[in-house]
XYZ file of C-alpha atoms in Angstrom:
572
model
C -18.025 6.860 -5.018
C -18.339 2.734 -4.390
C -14.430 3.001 -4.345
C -14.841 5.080 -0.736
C -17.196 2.535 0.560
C -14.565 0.473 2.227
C -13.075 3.351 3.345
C -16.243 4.079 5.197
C -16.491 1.198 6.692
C -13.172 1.661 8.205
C -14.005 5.193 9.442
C -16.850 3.713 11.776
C -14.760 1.526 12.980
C -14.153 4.613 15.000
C -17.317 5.976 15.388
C -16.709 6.799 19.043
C -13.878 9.433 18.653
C -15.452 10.414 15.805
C -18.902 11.196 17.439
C -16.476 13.044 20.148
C -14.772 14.692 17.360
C -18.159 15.969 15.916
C -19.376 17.091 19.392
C -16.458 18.851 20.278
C -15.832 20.305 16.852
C -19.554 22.110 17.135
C -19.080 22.987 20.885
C -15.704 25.004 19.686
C -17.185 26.410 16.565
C -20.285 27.448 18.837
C -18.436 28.690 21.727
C -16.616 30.914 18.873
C -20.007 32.352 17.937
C -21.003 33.185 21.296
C -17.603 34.910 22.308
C -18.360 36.886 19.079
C -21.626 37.852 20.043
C -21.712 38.467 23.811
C -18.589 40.455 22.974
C -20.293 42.307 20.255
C -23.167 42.739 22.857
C -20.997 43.865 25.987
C -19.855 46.834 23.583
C -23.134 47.977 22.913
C -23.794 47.932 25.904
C -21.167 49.422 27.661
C -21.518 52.730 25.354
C -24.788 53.230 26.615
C -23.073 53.643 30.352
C -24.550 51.243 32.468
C -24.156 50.238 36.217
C -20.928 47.975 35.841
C -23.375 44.939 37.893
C -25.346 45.018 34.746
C -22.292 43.886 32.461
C -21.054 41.188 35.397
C -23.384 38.823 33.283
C -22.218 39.296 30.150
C -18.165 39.711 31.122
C -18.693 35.987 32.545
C -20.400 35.019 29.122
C -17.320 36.201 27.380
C -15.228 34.461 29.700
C -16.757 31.603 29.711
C -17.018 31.199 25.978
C -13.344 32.231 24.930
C -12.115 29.570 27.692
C -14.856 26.857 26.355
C -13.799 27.520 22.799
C -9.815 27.043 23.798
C -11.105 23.788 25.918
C -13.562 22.337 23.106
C -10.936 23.027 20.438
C -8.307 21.177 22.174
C -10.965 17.806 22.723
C -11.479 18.288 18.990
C -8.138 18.098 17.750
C -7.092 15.588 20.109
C -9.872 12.873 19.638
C -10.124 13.733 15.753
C -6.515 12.988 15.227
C -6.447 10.234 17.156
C -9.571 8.641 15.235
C -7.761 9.716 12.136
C -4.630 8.241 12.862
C -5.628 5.265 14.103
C -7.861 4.942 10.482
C -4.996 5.386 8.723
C -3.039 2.653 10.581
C -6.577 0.103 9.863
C -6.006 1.235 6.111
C -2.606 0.303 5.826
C -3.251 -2.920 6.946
C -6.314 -3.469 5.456
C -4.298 -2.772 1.779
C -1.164 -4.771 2.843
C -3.425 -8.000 3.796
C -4.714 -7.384 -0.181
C -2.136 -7.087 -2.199
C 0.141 -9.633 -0.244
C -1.046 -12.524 -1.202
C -1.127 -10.796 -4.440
C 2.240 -10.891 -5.036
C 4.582 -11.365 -6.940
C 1.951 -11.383 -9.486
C 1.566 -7.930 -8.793
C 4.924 -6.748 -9.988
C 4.357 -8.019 -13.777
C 1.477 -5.088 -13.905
C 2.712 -2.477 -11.936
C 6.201 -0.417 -12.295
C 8.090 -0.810 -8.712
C 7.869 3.309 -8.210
C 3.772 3.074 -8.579
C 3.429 0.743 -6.305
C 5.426 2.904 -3.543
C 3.724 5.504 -4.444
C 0.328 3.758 -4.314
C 0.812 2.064 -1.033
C 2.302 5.311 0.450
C 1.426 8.377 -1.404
C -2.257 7.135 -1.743
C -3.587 5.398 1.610
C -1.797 8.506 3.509
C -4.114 10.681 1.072
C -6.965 8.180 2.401
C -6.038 9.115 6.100
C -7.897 12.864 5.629
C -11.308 11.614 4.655
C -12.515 12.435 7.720
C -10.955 15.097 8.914
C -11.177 17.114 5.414
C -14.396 15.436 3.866
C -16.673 13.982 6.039
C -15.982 16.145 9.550
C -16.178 19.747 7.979
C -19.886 19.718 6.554
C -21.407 17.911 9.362
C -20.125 20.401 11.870
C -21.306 23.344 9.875
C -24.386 21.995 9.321
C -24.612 21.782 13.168
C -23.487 24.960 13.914
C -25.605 26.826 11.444
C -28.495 24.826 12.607
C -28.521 26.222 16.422
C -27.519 29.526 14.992
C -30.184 30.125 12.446
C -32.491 29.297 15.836
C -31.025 31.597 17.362
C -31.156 34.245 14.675
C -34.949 33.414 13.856
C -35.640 34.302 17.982
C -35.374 38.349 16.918
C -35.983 38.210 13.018
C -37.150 35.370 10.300
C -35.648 37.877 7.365
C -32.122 37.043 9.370
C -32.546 33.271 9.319
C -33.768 33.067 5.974
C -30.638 35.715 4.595
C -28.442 33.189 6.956
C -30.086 30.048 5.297
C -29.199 31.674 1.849
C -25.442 31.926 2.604
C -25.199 28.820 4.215
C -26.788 27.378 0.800
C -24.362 29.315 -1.573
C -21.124 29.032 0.703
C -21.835 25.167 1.808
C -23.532 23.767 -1.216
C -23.886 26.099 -4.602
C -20.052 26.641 -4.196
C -18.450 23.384 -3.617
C -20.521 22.258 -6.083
C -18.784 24.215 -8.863
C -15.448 23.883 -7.329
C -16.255 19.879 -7.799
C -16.997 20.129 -11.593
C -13.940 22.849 -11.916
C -11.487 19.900 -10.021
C -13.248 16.664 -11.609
C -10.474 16.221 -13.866
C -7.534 18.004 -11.910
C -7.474 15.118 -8.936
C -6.603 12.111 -11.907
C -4.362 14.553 -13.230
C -2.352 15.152 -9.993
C -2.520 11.592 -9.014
C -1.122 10.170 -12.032
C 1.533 12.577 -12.307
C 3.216 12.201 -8.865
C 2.965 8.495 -9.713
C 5.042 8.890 -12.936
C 7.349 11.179 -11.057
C 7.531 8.245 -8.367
C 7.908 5.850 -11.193
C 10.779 7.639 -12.914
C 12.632 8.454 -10.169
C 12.645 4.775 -8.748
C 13.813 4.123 -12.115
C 16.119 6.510 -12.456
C 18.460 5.161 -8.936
C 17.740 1.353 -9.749
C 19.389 2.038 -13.247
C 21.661 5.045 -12.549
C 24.830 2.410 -12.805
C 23.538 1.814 -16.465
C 22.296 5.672 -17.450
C 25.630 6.569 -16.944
C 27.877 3.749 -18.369
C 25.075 4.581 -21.854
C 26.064 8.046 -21.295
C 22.196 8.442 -21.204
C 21.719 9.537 -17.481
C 21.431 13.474 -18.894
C 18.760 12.208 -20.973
C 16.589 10.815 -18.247
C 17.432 13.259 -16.065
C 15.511 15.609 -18.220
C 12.240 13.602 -18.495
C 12.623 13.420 -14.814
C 12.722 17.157 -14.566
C 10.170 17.101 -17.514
C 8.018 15.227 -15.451
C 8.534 17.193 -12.136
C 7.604 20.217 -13.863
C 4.225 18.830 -15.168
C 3.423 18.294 -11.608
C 4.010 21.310 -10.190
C 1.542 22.700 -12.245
C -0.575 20.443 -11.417
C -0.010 21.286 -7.949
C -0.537 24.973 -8.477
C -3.483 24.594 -10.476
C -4.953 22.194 -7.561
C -4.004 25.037 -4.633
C -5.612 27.960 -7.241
C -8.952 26.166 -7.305
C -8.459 25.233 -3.493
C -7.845 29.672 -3.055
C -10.305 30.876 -5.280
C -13.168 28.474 -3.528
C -11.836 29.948 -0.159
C -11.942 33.701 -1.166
C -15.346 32.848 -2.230
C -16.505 31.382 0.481
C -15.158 34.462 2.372
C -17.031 36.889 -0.060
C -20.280 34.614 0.754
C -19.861 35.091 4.584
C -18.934 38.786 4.614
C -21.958 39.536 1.828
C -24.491 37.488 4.212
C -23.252 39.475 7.590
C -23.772 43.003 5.115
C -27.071 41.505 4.437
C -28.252 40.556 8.125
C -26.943 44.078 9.043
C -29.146 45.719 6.175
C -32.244 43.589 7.494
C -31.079 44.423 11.206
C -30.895 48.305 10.548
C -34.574 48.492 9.391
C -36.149 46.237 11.623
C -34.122 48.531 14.643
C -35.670 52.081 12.693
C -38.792 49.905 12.937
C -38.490 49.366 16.405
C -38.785 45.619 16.546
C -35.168 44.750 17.699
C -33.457 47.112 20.417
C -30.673 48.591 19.052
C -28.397 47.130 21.458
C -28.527 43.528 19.729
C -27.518 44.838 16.237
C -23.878 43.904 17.034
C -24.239 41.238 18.556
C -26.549 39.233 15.394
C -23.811 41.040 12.702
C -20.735 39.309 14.447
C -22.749 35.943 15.114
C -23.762 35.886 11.439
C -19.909 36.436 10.731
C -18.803 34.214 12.880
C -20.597 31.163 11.881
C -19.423 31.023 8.490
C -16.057 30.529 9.872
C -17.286 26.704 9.935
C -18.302 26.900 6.329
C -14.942 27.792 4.929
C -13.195 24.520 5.310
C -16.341 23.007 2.966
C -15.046 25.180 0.047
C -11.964 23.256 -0.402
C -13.887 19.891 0.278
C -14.810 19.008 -3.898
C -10.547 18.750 -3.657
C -10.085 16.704 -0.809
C -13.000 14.431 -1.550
C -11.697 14.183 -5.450
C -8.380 13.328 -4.193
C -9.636 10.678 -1.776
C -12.090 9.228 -4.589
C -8.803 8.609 -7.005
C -6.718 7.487 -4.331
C -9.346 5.125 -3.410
C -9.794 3.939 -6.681
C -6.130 3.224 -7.516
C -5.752 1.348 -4.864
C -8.588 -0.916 -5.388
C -7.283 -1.238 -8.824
C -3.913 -2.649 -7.227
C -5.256 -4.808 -5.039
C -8.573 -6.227 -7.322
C -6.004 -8.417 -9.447
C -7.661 -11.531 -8.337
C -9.969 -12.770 -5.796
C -8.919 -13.890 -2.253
C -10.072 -16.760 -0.570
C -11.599 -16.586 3.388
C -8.112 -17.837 5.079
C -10.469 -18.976 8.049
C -11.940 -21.467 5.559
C -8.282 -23.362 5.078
C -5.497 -25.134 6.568
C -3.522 -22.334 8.517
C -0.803 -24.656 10.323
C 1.249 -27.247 9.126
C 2.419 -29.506 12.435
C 4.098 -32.490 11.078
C 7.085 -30.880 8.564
C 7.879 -34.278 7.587
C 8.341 -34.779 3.078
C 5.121 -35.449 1.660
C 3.878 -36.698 -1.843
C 3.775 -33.904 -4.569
C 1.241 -34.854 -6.852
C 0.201 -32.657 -9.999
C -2.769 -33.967 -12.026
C -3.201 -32.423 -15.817
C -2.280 -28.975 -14.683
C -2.553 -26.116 -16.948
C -1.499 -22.502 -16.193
C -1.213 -18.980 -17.371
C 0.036 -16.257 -16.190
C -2.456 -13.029 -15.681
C -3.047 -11.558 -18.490
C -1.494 -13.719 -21.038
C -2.793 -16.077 -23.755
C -0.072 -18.432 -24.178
C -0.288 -20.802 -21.384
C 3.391 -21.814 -19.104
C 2.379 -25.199 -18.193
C 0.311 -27.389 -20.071
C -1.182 -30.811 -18.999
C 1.451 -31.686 -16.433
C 1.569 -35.201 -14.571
C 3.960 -36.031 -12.039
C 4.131 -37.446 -8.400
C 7.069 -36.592 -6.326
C 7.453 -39.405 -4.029
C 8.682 -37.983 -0.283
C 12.371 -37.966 -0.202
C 13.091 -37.960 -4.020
C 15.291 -35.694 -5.432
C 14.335 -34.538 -9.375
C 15.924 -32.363 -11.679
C 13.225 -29.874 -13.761
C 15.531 -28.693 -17.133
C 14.483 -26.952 -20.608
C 15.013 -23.690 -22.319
C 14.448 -20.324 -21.096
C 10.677 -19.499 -20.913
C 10.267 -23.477 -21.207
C 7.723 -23.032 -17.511
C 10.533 -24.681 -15.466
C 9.673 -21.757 -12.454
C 5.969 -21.551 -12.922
C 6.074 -25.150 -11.164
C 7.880 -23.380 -8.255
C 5.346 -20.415 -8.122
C 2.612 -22.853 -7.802
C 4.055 -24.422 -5.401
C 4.142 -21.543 -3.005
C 1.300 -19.971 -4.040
C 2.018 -17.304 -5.968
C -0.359 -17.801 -8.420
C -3.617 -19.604 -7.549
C -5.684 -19.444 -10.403
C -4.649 -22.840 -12.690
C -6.463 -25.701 -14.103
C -6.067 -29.430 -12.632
C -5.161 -30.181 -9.098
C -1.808 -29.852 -7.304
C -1.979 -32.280 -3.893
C 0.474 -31.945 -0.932
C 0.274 -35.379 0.008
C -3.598 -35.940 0.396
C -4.750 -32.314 0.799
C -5.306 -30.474 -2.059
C -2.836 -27.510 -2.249
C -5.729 -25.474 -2.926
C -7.078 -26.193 0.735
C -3.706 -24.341 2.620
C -3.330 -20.043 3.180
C -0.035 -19.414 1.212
C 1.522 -19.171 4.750
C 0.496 -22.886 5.383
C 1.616 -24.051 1.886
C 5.154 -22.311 2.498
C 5.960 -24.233 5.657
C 6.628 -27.254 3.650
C 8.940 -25.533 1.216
C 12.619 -24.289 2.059
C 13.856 -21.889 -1.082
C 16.999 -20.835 -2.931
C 16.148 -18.705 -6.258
C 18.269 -17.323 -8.778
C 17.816 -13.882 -7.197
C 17.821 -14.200 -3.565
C 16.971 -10.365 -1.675
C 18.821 -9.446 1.251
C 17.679 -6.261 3.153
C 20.134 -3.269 4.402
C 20.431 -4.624 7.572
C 23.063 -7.076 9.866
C 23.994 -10.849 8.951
C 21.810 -11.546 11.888
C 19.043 -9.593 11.045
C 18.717 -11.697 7.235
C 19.499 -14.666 8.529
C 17.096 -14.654 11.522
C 13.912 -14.212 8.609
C 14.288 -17.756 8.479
C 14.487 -18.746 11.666
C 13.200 -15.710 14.140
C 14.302 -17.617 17.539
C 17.371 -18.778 16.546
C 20.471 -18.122 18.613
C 24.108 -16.257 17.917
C 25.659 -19.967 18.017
C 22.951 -21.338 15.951
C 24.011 -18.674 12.865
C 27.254 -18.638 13.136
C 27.259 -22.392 13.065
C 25.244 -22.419 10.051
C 27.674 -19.562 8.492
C 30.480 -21.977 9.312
C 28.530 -24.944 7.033
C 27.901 -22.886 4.343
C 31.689 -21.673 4.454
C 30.855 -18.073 5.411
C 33.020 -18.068 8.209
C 34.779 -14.623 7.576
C 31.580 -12.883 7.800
C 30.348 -11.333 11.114
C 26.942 -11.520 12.198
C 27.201 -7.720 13.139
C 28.295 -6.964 9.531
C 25.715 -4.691 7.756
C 24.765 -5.627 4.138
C 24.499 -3.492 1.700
C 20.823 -3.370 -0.390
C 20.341 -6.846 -1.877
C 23.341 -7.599 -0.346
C 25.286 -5.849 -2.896
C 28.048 -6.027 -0.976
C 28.697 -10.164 -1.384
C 30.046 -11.648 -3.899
C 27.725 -13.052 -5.805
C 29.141 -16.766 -4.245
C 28.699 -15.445 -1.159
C 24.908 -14.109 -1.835
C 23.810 -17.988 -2.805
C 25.642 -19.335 0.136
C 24.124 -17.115 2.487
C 20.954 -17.949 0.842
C 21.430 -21.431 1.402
C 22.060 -20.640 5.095
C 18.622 -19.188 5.226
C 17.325 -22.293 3.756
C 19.158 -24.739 6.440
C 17.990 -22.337 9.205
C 14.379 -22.809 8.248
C 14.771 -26.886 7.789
C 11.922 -27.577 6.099
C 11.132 -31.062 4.958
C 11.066 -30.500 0.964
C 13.467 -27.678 -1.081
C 12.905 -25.719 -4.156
C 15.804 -24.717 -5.641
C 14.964 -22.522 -8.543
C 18.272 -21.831 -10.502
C 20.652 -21.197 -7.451
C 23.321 -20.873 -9.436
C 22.768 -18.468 -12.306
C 24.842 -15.967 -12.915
C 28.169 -17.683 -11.291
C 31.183 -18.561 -12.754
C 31.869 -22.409 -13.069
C 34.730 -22.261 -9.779
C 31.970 -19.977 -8.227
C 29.153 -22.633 -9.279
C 31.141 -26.097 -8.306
C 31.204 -23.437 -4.675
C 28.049 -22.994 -4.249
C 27.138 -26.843 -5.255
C 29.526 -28.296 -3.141
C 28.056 -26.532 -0.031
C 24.772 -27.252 -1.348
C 24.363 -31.040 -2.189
C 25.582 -31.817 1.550
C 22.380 -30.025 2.938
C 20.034 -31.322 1.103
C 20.568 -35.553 0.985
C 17.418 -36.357 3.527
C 15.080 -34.007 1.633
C 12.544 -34.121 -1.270
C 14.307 -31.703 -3.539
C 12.919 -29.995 -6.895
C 16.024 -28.184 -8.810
C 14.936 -26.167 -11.866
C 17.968 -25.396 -13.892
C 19.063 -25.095 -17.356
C 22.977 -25.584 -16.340
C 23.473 -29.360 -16.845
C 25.928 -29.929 -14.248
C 25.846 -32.428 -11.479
C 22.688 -33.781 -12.913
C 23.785 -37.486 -12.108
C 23.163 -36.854 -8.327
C 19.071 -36.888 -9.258
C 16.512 -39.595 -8.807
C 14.734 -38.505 -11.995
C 15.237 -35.569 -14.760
C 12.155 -34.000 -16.020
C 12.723 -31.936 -19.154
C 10.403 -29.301 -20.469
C 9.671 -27.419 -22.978
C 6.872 -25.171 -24.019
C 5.030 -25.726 -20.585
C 5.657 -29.803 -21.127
C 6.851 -32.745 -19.909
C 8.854 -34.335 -22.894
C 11.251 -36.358 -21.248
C 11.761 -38.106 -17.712
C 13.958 -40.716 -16.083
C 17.318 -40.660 -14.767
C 20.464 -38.847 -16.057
C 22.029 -42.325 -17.569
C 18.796 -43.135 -18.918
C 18.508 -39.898 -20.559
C 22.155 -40.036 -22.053
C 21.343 -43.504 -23.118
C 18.044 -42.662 -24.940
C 19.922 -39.843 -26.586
C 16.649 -37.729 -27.008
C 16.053 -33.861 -26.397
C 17.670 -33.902 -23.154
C 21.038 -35.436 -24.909
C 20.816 -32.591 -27.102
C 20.857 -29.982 -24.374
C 23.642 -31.702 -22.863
C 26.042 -32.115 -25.943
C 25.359 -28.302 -26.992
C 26.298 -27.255 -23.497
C 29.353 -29.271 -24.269
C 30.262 -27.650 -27.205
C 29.563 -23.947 -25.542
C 31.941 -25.289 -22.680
C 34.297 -26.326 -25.460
């Protein structure tokens, strides 16, 4: 249960509307016993043919209960939806503000779909603690409480047969009903995050399926999969209906029983007659807040995995205290980049990316990082912005250690074009202002115009990842971001991957124009325009094996002349 400890702590966070909830919860469920009973009561009575100004007494009673319970029931729902919603909004939060910073470490261990599913699926789950866990057996408890004093006022035998239910209904039952479901919640949880996983799967890819002629084929593990949870599903709500007939078997066995005990003690003549009703329909009224307890072993199994899942997601790594570092960055001037024997691995994985690196990037220098696929080139980049904070040695932003900044912080320094640039379903305007939030209509179109993007409107909607560019037009309008922001160093990680060389000689011609006054790190492992760099670094296997400039390089005719005459043969 530690996994529903933060959970908790959340919950009391709105302690007030819960304590309202709680109070109005019992004064409804009460008010419900007392309609029962005066009613029960005033029919007793009135067969025995009374003077009518006998019953004014009890008429009022009924009144007054059946418009208290309507009254106390609509406080209830009210302040316990309203605590319950506004819990579920502190969750959400609570697990973005986790896994943020986590990412996008947290994509190389989790499928896309189980994520969504996680972050939606789960913390709504989360949201019915209260109302379906914790609120249900302290109101009952409550209730039965003030009843079983008012029972034990005409007969001890009542209270105890009352006490009896209350113990098999409200404790012997859910207790079984949590071993019968202590395997069903994982089973339902994991499930509808496959099905969530497959189906993201199945859309991202359906392009693909079909061209493979394989889109039947996952169609049926989709369906497969579907299936699987339904019964799940079913077998979740036959538990959930069997522990609510139960409980109704419990509370109509205990009112037989209280009516047994009340028959003989009225032959005995200890009770008048007239009350017998009256105790029988309390007894069966009260267990009306003991119902909603039998399905609680579900809800609270439910909550436990969805709780634990999402701890699971978001304990990747631990976080620092943001108030303990540098939050702002005012002066967005360049500033040395210094790394000092830095070592890194990725989560996870043995073989280590970078390995001893040692280089200072002097504030307006512009260096080229090149090597082989898998060489570490863009680890450098996600250590830079604080992707990954767990590595050996020390990485300095000029005499701060980058360790010292929030990842927000850290980011300000750093303008960004990567090989795969996302651009959301939304206007021109809308992606271009992420970069630059205050930024007017003449601003944007005047960087469109730079970046030679003039034909687009700032009112035209893009398609998801801007599917709808070519992908020319996707880079440029990345680099538009990146002038928009003007931040004092770049990172350009592979900007032009994937590009044609008319596309690429594009893209770099609107580039190198934008970035001549900055410090500029380009990772690539396309040799072209090359000479324009202060300094190459080349890498391989996570290190530095080369470095000077692009003649020097050519001249030495090492590793990096290698690269450059096989790309000339390829081009060839």
């Amino acid at each position: 249960m530690r996994e529903l400890g933060t959970v908790i702590k959340l919950m009391v966070t709105e302690k007030k509307n819960i304590f309202l909830a709680i109070v109005f919860g019992f004064l409804a469920a009460i008010s419900s016993v007392g309609l029962m009973g005066t009613g029960g009561y005033l029919i007793s009575q009135a067969a025995l043919q009374p003077p009518l100004y006998t019953l004014t007494i009890t008429i009022v009673s009924v009144r007054f209960f059946g418009l208290a319970r309507a009254g106390a029931r609509y406080v209830e729902r009210y302040v316990s939806h309203k605590a319950t919603f506004s819990i579920l909004g502190k969750l959400r939060v609570y697990f973005y503000d986790k896994m943020e910073p986590l990412a996008p470490a947290i994509f190389m261990n989790y499928r896309s779909g189980d994520i969504l599913s996680r972050v939606v699926a789960d913390v709504e789950s989360l949201q019915y603690f209260f109302l379906r866990v914790v609120y249900p057996p302290l109101v009952m408890l409550v209730v039965f409480l003030a009843t079983g004093i008012l029972l034990l006022t005409f007969s001890w035998q009542m209270a105890i047969a009352l006490i009896g239910g209350l113990l098999i209904v409200g404790i012997l039952l859910p207790a079984l009903l949590t071993y019968a479901t202590k395997n069903n919640g994982y089973q339902l949880r994991h499930k509808r995050s496959e099905l969530s996983s497959q189906a993201t799967e199945f859309f991202f890819g359906f392009v693909d399926l079909k061209m493979n002629r394989q889109l039947k084929h996952k169609q049926s593990e989709l369906e497969h999969t579907s299936r699987e949870l339904i019964k799940e599903q079913e077998k979740n709500s036959n538990i959930t209906g069997v522990g609510e007939s139960l409980a109704l078997v419990g509370s109509f066995l205990t009112a037989w029983v209280v009516l047994i005990i009340g028959i003989v003690l009225v032959e005995a003549g200890h009770i008048n007659g007239v009350f017998l009703a009256m105790l029988v329909l309390v007894a069966l009224t009260v267990f009306e807040a003991a119902t909603p307890v039998a399905a609680l072993p579900s809800h609270l199994e439910e909550s436990r995995i969805a709780a634990s899942r999402l701890f699971n997601l978001t304990g990747q790594q631990p976080i620092q205290l943001e108030q303990q570092l540098i939050q702002d960055v005012d002066d967005k001037t360049p500033v040395p980049i210094a790394f000092q024997n830095v070592h890194f691995a990725y989560p996870n994985e043995e073989r280590k990316a970078l390995q001893g690196i040692n280089y200072t990037l002097e504030p307006g220098k512009k260096v080229a990082i090149v090597g082989p696929s898998g060489s570490g080139k863009s680890s450098i980049v996600n250590l830079l912005l604080k992707y990954y904070e767990s590595f050996e040695g020390s990485i300095r932003l000029g005499e701060i250690e980058l360790a010292n900044y929030t990842p927000e912080a850290a980011r300000q320094f750093f303008g960004v074009v990567s090989q795969a640039n996302h651009f959301f379903h939304a206007s021109v305007r809308q992606n271009l202002l992420l970069a630059k939030p205050q930024a007017t209509d003449e601003e944007l179109a005047q960087v469109l115009a730079q970046v030679q993007l003039e034909h687009i409107s700032l009112d035209d909607i893009l398609s998801e990842k801007g599917a709808s560019l070519s992908g020319g037009e996707r880079q440029r309008l990345a680099i538009a971001r990146m002038i928009l922001k003007d931040a004092p160093m770049l990172l350009l990680d592979e900007p032009t991957t994937g590009l044609d060389s008319i596309t690429e000689q594009e893209v770099l011609s609107v580039l190198w124009p934008q970035i001549a006054k900055k410090s500029v790190i380009y990772i690539t492992h396309r040799l072209v325009g090359l000479e324009k760099m202060d300094e190459i670094l080349v890498i391989n296997k996570g290190q530095i094996i080369e470095q000077g400039s692009f003649a020097e390089l050519m001249h030495n005719q090492g590793y990096f002349y290698q690269l450059k005459q096989l790309e000339a043969e390829r081009i060839g």
